[in-house]
mmCIF file of C-alpha atoms in Angstrom:
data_model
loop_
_atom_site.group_PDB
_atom_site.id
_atom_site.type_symbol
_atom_site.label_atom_id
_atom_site.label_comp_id
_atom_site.label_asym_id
_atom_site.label_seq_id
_atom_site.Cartn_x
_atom_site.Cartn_y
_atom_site.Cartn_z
ATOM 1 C CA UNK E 309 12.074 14.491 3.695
ATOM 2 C CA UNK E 310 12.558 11.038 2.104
ATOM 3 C CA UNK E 311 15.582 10.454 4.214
ATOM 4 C CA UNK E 312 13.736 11.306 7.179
ATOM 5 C CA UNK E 313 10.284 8.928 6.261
ATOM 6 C CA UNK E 314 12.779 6.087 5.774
ATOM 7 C CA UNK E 315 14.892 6.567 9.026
ATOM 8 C CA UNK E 316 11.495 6.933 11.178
ATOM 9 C CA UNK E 317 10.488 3.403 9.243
ATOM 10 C CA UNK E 318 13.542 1.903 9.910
ATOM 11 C CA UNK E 319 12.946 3.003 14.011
ATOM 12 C CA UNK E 320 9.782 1.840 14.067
ATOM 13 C CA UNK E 321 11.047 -1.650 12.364
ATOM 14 C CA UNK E 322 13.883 -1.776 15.146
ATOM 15 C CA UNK E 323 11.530 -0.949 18.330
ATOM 16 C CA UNK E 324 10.873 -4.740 18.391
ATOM 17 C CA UNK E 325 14.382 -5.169 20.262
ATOM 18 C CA UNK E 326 12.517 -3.017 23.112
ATOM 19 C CA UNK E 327 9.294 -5.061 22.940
ATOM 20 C CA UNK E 328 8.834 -8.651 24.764
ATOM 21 C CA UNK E 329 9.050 -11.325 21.698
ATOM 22 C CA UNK E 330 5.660 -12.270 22.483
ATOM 23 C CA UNK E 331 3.708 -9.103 21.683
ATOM 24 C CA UNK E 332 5.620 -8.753 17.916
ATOM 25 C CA UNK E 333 4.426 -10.817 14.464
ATOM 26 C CA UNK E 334 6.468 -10.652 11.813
ATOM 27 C CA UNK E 335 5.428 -11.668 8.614
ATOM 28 C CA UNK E 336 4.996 -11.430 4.515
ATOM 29 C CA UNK E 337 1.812 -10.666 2.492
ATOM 30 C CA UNK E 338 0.869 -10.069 -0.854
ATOM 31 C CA UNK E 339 -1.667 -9.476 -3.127
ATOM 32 C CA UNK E 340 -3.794 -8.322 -6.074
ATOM 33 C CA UNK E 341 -4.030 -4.023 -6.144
ATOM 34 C CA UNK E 342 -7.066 -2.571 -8.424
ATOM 35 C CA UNK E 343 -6.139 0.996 -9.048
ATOM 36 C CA UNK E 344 -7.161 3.881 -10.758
ATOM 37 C CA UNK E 345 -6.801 7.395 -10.881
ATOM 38 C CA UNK E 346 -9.187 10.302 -9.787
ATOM 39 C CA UNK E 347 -9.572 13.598 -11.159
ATOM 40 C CA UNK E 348 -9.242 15.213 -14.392
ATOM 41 C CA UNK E 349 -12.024 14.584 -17.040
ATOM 42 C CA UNK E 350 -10.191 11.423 -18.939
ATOM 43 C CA UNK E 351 -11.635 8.094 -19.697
ATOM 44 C CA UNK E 352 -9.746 5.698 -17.675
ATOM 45 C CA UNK E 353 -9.981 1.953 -16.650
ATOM 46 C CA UNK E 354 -9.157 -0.062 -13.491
ATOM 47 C CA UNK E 355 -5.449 -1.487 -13.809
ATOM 48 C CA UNK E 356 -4.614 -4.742 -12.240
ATOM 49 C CA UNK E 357 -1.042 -4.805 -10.215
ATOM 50 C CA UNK E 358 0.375 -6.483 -7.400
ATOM 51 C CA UNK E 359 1.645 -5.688 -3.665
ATOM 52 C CA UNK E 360 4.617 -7.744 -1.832
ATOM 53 C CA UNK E 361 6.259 -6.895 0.678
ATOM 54 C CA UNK E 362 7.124 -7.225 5.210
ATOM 55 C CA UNK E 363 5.229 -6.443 8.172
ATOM 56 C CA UNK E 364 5.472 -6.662 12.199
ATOM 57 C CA UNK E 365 2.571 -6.123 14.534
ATOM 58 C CA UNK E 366 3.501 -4.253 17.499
ATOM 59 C CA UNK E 367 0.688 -5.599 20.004
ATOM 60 C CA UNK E 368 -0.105 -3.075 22.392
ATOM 61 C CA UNK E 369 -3.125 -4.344 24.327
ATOM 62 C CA UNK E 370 -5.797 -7.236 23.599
ATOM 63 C CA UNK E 371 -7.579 -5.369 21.080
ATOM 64 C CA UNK E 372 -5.202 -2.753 19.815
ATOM 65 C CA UNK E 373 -2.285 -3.366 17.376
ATOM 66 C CA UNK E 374 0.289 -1.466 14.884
ATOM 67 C CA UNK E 375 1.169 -2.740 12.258
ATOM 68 C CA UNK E 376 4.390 -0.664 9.975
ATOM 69 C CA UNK E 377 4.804 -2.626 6.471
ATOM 70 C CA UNK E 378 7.300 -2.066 3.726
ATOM 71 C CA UNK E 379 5.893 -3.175 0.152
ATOM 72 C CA UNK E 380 6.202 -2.754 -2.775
ATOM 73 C CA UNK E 381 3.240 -1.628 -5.085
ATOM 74 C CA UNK E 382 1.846 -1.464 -8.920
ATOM 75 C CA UNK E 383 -0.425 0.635 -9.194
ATOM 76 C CA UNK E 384 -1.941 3.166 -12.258
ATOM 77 C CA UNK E 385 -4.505 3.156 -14.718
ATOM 78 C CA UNK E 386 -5.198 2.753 -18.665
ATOM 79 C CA UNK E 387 -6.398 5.737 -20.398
ATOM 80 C CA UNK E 388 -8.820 6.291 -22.834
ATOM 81 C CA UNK E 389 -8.170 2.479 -24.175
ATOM 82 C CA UNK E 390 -5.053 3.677 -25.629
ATOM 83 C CA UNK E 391 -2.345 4.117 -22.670
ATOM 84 C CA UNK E 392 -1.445 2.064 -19.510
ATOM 85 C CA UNK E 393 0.043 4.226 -17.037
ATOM 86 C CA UNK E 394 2.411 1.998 -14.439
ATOM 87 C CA UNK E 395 3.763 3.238 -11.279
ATOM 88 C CA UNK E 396 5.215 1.522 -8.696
ATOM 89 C CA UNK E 397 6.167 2.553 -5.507
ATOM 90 C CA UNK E 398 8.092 1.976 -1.898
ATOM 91 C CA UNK E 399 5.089 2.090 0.425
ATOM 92 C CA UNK E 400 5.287 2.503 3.936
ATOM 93 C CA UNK E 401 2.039 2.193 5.218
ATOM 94 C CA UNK E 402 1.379 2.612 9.311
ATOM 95 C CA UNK E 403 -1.654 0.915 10.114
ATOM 96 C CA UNK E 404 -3.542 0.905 13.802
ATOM 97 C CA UNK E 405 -5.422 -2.052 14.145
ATOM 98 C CA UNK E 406 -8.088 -2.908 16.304
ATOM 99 C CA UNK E 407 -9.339 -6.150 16.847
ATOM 100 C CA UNK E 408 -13.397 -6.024 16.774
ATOM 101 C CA UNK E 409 -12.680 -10.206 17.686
ATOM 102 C CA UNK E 410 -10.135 -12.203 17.973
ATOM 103 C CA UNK E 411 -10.306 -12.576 14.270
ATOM 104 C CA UNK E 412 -11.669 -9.494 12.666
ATOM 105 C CA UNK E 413 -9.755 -6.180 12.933
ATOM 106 C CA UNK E 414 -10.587 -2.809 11.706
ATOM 107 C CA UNK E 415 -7.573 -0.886 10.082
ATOM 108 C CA UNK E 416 -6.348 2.464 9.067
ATOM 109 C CA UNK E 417 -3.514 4.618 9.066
ATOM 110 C CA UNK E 418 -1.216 6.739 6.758
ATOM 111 C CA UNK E 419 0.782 5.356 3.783
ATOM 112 C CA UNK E 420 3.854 6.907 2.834
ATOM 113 C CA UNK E 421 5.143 6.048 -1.133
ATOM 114 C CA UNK E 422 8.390 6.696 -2.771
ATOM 115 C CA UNK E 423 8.549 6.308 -7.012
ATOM 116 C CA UNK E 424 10.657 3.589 -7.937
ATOM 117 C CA UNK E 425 9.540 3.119 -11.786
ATOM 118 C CA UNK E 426 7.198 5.045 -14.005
ATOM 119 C CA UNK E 427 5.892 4.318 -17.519
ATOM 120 C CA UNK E 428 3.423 4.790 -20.199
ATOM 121 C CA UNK E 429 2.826 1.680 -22.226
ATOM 122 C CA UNK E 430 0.949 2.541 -25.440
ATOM 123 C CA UNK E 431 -1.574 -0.236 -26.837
ATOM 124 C CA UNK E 432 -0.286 1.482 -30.339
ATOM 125 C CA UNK E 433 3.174 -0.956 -31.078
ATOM 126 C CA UNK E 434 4.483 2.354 -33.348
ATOM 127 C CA UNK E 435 4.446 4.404 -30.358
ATOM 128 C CA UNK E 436 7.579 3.781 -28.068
ATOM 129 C CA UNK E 437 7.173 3.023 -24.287
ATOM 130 C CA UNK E 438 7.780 6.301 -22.119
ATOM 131 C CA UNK E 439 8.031 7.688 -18.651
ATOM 132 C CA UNK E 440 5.429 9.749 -16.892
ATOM 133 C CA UNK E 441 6.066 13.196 -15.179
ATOM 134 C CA UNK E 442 4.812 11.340 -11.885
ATOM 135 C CA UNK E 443 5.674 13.224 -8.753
ATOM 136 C CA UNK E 444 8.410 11.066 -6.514
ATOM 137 C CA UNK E 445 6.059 10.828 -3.150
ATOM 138 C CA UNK E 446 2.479 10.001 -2.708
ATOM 139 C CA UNK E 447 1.054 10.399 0.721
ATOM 140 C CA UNK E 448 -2.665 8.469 1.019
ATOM 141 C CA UNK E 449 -4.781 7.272 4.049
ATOM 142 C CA UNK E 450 -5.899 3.299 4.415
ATOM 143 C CA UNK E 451 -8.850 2.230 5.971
ATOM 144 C CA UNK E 452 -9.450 -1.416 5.664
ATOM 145 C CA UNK E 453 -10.388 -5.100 7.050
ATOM 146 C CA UNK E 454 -8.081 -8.206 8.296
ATOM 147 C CA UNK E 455 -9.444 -11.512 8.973
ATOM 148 C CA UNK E 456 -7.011 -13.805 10.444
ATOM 149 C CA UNK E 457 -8.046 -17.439 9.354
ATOM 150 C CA UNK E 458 -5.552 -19.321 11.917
ATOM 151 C CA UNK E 459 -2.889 -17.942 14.016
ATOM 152 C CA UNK E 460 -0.872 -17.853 11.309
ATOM 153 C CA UNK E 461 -2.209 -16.887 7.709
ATOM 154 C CA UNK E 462 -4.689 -13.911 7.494
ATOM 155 C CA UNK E 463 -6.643 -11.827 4.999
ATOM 156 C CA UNK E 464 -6.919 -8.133 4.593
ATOM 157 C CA UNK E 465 -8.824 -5.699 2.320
ATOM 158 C CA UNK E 466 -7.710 -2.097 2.323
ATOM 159 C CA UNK E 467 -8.657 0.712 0.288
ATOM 160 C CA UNK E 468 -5.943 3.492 -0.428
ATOM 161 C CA UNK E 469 -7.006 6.988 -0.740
ATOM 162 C CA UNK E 470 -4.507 8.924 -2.175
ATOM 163 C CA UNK E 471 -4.264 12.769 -0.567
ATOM 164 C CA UNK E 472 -1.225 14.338 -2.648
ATOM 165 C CA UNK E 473 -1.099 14.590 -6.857
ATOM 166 C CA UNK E 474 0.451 12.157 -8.717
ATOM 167 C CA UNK E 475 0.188 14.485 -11.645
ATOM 168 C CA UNK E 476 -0.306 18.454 -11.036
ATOM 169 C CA UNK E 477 -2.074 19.718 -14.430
ATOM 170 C CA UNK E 478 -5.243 18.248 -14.059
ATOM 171 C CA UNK E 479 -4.638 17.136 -10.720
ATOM 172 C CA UNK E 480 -4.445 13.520 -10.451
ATOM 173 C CA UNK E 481 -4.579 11.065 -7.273
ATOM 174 C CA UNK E 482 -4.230 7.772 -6.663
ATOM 175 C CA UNK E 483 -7.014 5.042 -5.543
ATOM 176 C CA UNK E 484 -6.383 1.421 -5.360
ATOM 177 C CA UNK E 485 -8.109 -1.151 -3.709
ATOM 178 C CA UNK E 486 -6.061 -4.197 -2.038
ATOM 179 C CA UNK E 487 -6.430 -7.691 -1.580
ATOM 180 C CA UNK E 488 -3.836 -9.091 0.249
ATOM 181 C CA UNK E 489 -3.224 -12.510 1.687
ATOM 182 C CA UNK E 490 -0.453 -12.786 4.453
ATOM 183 C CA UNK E 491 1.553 -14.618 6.722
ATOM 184 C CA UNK E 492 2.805 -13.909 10.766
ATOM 185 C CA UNK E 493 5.771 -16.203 11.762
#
């Protein structure tokens, strides 16, 4: 299934040789994630990361856009003051955009994530770092904002829902809120 998500990324990515050069951004964003996890009955605290990463904007009519991106993301949460749990990911997320004005546009779509790293830092120096049982995929839905300020640097907040477990036994999920400041060439 991975093989498959990443080949239908890369297609989407390589459509832009079919599309007129004037309807296609590229670009790079990044950006501050505040995530957490839901479920179970722990104590847990937001957990600042990060998100970096590509984009393109396929546009497909004045007010209607999509926009595939490839980033890379921190997310997690600390637990019960003692533990910070880390994971990042390859996310793919597929977002349709459309363009309340020529500024403001409303977004949401799928987000596909692939495990790169995983670990447990304990606030406890005796006790060694460790990696989680996370599962390898995370499949969420976005919804979100984008402001472009000029034609060429824009704004977005997002919120990621996540739908699949993270963690089966008590059944985690992941929820992050971005803030992301980008870039279209």
């Amino acid at each position: 299934m991975k093989k498959l998500l990443l080949v239908s990324a890369f297609a989407i990515f390589g459509l832009s040789n079919s599309i007129k050069a004037q309807n296609v951004d590229f670009g790079l964003k990044t950006g501050l994630n505040i995530s957490n996890f839901t479920g179970g009955d722990a104590d847990r605290n937001n957990l600042f990361g990060f998100q970096i990463g590509g984009f393109a904007e396929f546009e497909l009519s004045d007010n209607f856009s999509l926009q595939p991106e490839l980033l890379y993301s921190r997310q997690g949460s600390e637990v019960n003051n003692s533990v910070k749990i880390k994971v990042d990911y390859l996310a793919i997320p597929l977002m349709a955009k459309y363009y309340l004005s020529e500024k403001l546009s409303l977004e949401a779509g799928p987000q596909f994530s692939f495990l790169v790293n995983d670990k447990a830092e304990f606030t406890d120096s005796s006790v060694p770092d460790a990696e989680t049982d996370a599962s390898s995929f995370d499949f969420g839905l976005n919804l979100g904002l984008g402001f472009d300020i000029s034609s060429n640097l824009f704004t977005q907040a997002r919120y990621n829902y996540g739908i699949t477990t993270v963690v089966e036994n008590p059944d985690i999920k992941n929820s992050v809120f971005q803030i992301s400041l980008g870039y279209k060439f």
